[in-house]
CSV table of C-alpha atoms in Angstrom, one decimal:
chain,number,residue,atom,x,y,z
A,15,UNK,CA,-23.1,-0.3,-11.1
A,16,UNK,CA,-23.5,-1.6,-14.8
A,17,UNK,CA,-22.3,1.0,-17.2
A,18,UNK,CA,-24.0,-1.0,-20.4
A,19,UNK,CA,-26.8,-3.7,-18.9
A,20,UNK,CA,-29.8,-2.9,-18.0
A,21,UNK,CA,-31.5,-3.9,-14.9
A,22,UNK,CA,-34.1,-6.2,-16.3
A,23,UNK,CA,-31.6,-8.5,-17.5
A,24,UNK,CA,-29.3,-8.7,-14.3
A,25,UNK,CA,-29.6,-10.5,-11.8
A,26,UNK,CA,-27.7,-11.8,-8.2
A,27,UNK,CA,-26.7,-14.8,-7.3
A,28,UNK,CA,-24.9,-16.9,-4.1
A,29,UNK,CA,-23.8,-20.0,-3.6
A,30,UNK,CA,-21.4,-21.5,-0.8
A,31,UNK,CA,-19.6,-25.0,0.4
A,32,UNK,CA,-22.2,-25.9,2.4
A,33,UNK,CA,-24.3,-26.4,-0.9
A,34,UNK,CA,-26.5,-23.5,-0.6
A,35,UNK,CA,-27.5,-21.9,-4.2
A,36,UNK,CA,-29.6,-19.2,-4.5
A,37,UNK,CA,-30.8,-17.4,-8.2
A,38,UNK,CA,-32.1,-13.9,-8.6
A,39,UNK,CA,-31.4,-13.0,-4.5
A,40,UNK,CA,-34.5,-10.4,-4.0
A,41,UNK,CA,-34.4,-10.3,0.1
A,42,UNK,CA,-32.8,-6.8,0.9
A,43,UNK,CA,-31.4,-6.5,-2.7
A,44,UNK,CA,-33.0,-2.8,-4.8
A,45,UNK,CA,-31.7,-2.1,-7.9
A,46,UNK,CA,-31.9,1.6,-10.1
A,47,UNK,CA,-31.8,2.4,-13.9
A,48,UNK,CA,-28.9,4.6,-14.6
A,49,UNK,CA,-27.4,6.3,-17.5
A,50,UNK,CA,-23.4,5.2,-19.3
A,51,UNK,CA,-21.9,8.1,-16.5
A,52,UNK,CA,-23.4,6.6,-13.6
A,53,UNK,CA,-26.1,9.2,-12.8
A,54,UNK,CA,-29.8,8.7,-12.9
A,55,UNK,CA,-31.0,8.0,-16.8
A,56,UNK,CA,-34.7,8.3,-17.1
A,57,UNK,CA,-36.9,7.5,-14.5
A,58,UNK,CA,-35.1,6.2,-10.9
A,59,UNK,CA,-36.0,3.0,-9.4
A,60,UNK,CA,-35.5,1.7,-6.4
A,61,UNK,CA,-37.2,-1.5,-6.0
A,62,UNK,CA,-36.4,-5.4,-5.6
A,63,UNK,CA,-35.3,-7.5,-8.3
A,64,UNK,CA,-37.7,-9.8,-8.4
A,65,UNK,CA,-40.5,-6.9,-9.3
A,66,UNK,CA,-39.5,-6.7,-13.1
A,67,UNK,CA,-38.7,-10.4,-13.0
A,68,UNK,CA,-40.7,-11.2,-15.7
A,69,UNK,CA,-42.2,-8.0,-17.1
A,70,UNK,CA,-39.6,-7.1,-19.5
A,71,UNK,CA,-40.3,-8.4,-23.4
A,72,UNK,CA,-37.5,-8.4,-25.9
A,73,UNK,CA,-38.6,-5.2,-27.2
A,74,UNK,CA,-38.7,-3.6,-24.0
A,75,UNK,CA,-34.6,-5.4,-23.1
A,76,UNK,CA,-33.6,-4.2,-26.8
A,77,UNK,CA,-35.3,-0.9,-26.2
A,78,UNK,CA,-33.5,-0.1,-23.0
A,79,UNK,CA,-30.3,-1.6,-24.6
A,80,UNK,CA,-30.9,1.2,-27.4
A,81,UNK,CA,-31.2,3.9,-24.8
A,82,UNK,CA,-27.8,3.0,-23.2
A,83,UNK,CA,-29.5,1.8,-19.8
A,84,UNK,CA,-27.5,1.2,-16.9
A,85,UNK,CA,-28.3,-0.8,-13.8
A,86,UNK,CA,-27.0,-0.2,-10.4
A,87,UNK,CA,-27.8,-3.0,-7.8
A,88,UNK,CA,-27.3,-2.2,-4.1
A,89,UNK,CA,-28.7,-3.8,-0.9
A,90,UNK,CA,-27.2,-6.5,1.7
A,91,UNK,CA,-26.8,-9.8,0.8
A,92,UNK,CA,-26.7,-12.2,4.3
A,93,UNK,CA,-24.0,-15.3,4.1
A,94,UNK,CA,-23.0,-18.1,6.3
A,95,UNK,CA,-19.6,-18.5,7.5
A,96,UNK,CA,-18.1,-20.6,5.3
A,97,UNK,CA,-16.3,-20.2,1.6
A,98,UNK,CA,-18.3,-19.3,-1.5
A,99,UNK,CA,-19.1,-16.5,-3.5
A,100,UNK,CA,-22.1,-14.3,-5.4
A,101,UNK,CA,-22.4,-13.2,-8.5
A,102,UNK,CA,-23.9,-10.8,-11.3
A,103,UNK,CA,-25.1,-12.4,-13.9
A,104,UNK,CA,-28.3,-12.4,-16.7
A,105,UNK,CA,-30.4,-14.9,-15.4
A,106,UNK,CA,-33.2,-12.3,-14.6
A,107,UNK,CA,-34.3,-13.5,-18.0
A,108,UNK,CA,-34.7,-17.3,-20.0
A,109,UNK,CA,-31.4,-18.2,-21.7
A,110,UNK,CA,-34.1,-18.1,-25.3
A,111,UNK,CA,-34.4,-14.2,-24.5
A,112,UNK,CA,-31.0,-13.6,-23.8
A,113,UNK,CA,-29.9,-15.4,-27.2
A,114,UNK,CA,-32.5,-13.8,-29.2
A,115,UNK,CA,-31.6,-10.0,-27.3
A,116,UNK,CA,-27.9,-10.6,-27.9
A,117,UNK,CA,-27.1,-12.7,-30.5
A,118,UNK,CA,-23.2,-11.8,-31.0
A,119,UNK,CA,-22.0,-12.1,-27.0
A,120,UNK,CA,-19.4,-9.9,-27.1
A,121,UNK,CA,-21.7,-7.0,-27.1
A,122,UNK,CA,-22.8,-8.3,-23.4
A,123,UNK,CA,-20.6,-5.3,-21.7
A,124,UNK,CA,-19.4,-6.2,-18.2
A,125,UNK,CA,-18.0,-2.7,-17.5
A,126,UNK,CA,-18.7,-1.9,-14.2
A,127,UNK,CA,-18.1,-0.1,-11.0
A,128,UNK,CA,-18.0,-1.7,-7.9
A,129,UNK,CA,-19.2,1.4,-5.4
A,130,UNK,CA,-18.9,-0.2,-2.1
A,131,UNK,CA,-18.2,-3.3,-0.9
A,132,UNK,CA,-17.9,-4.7,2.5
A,133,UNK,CA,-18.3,-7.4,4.9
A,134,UNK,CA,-19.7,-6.6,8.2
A,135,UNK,CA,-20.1,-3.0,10.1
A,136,UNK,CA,-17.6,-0.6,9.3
A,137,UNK,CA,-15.0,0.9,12.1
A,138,UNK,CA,-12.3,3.8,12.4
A,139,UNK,CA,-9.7,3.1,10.0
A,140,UNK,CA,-11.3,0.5,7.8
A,141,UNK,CA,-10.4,0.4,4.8
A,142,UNK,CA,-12.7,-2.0,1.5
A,143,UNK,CA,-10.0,-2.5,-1.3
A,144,UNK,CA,-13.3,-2.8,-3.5
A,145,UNK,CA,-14.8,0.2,-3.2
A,146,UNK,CA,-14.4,2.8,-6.1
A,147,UNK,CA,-13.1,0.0,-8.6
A,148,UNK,CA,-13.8,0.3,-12.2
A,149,UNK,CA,-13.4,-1.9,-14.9
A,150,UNK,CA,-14.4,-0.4,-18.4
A,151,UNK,CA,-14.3,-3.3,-21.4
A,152,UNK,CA,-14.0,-1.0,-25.0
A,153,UNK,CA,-14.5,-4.2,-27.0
A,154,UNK,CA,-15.7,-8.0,-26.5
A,155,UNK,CA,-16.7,-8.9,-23.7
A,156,UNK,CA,-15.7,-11.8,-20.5
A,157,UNK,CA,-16.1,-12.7,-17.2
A,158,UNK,CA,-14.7,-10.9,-14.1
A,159,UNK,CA,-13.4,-12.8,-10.9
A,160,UNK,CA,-12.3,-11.3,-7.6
A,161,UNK,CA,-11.1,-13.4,-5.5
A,162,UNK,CA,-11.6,-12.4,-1.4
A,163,UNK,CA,-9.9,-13.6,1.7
A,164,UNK,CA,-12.2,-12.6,4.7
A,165,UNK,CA,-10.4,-11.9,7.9
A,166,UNK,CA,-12.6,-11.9,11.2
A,167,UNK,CA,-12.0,-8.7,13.0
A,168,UNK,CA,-12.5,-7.5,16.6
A,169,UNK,CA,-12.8,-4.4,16.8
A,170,UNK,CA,-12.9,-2.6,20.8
A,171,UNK,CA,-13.9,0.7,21.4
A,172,UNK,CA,-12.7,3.2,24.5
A,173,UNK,CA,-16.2,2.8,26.0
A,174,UNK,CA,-15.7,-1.0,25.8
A,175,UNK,CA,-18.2,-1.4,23.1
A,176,UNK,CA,-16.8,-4.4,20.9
A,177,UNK,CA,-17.6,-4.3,17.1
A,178,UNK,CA,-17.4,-7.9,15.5
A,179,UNK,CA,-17.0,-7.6,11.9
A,180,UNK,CA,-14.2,-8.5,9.2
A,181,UNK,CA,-12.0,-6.7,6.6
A,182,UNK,CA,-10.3,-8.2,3.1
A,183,UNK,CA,-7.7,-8.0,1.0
A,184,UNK,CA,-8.6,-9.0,-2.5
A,185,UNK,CA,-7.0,-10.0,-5.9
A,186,UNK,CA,-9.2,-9.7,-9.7
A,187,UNK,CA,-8.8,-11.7,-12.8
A,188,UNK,CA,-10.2,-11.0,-16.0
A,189,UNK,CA,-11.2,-14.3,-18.9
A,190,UNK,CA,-12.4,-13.3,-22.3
A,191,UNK,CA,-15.6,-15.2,-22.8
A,192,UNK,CA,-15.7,-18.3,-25.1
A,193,UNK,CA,-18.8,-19.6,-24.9
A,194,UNK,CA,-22.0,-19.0,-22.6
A,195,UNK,CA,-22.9,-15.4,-21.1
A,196,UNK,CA,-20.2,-13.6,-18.9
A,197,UNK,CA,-20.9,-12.9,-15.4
A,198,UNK,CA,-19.1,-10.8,-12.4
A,199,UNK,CA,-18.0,-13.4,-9.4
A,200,UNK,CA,-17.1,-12.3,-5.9
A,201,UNK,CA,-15.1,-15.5,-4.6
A,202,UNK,CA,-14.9,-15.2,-1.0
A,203,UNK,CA,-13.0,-17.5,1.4
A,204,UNK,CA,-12.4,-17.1,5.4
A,205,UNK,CA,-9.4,-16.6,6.9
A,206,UNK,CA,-8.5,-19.0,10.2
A,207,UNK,CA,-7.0,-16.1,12.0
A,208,UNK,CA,-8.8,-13.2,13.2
A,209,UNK,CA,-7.5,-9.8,13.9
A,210,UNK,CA,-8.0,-7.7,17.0
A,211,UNK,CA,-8.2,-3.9,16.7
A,212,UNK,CA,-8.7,-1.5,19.6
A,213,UNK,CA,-9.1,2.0,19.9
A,214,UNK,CA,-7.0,3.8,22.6
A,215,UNK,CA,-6.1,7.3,23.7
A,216,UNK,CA,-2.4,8.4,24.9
A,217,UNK,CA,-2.2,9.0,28.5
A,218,UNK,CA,-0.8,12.6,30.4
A,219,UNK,CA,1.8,10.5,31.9
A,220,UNK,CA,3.5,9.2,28.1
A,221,UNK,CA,2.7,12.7,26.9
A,222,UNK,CA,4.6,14.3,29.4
A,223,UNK,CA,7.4,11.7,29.2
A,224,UNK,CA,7.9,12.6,25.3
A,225,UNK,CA,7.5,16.4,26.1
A,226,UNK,CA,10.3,15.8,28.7
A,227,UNK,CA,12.5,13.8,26.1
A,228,UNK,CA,11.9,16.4,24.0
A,229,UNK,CA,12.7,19.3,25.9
A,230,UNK,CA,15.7,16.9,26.6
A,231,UNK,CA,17.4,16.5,23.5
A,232,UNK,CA,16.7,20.5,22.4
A,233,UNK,CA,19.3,21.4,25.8
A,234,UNK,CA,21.7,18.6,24.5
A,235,UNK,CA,21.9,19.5,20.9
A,236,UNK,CA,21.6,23.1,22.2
A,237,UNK,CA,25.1,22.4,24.4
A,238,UNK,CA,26.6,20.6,21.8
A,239,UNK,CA,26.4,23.5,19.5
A,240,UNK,CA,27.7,25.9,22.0
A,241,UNK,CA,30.6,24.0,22.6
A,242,UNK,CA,31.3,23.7,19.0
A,243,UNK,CA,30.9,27.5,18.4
A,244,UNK,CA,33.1,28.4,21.7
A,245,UNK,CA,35.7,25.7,19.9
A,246,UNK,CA,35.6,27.2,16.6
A,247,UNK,CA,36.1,31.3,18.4
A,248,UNK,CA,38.9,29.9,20.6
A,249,UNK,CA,40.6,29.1,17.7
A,250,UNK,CA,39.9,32.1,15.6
A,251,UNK,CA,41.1,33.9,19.0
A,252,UNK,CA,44.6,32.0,18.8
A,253,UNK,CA,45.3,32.3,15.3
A,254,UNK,CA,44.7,36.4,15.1
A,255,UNK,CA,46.6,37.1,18.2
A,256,UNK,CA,43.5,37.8,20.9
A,257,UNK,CA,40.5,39.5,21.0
A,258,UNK,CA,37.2,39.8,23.2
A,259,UNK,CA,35.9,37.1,24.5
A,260,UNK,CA,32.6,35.6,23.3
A,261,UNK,CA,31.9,33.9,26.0
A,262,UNK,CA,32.6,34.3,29.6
């Protein structure tokens, strides 16, 4: 989510190794106006990118701007197995709009919120570094990097249903824009190991074993402490000339 863009200007982008580049993704990829605290501000989209490709004017981008438009962009963005990354960035619109709309760059806010981010189906226990992150610029304005490393993930279930997915640990950087318009880049790369998870239930038999073990070292600790009671009465029983027993 974009705290201080608004949608028509933003768009996603993906590019890998292999030499695949792709502007203004639009397959599976909805965006929503929203308002500087995240909600819904104005009227709710939810509609592809491309759709108000080309349909917003510089009044209508300096209006919006004006209003304190936000943009969340959500969806699922398909990527072959090899390194590369995608990224926010203004090409929605000619790089003549974007100079005329914002003529001093550091007023191009980046803040943002990443909401949710993941690679693959989700399983018990999984846990996205990404999601909930926020990054809020008070002044100027520069590009944000995180950088991803991918590791392939098995996951098995009880019922022998296997889940092939991945989880990632991740790392950010933040450079102050010199020149050019700033962008948000997710910089992926694949680990060469892979992980396997699996999901398992404690049998009777260990459950009874740490019962027993237990039970166990309660009687020990329970003698020990008898013994060191007993000791401690003996010798109170010796040093004041007798008295009853406390223990027989």
């Amino acid at each position: 989510t974009f705290l201080a863009l608004p949608c028509s200007v933003l768009s996603l982008d993906a590019m890998d190794v292999s030499g695949e580049h792709e502007l203004d993704v639009v397959h599976d990829v909805y965006k929503r106006r929203v308002g500087t605290d995240g909600l819904p501000f104005g009227e709710v989209l939810s509609q592809k990118v491309r759709s108000s490709r080309d349909s917003g004017t510089i009044a209508d981008i300096q209006a919006e701007i004006a209003q304190k438009q936000g943009c969340n962009i959500y969806g699922t963005l398909m990527a072959q197995k090899v390194a590369g990354n995608f990224h926010f960035s203004l090409h929605a619109q000619d790089f003549q709009v974007l100079a005329h709309v914002f003529r001093d760059r550091s007023l191009v806010n980046t803040s943002h919120v990443v909401n949710h981010l993941s690679f693959g189906h989700d399983y018990p226990g999984l846990k996205n570094p990404l999601d909930g992150e926020m990054k809020i610029l008070d002044e100027g304005t520069g590009t944000f990097e995180y950088y991803i490393k991918i590791v392939p993930t098995s996951f098995h279930y009880l019922h022998d249903e296997v889940v092939e997915t991945n989880q990632y640990s991740v790392t950010d950087h933040f450079r102050k824009q010199q020149d050019g318009f700033p962008a948000i880049y997710f910089i992926y790369d694949i680990s060469p190991l892979m992980v396997r998870a699996k999901e398992w239930r404690t049998p009777f038999s260990h459950f009874s074993t740490q019962l027993c073990a237990i039970a166990g070292g309660m009687y020990v600790v329970a003698g020990q402490m008898h013994r060191a009671i007993r000791l401690l009465y003996d010798q109170y029983r010796r040093r004041s000339g007798g008295g009853p027993a406390l223990f027989t």
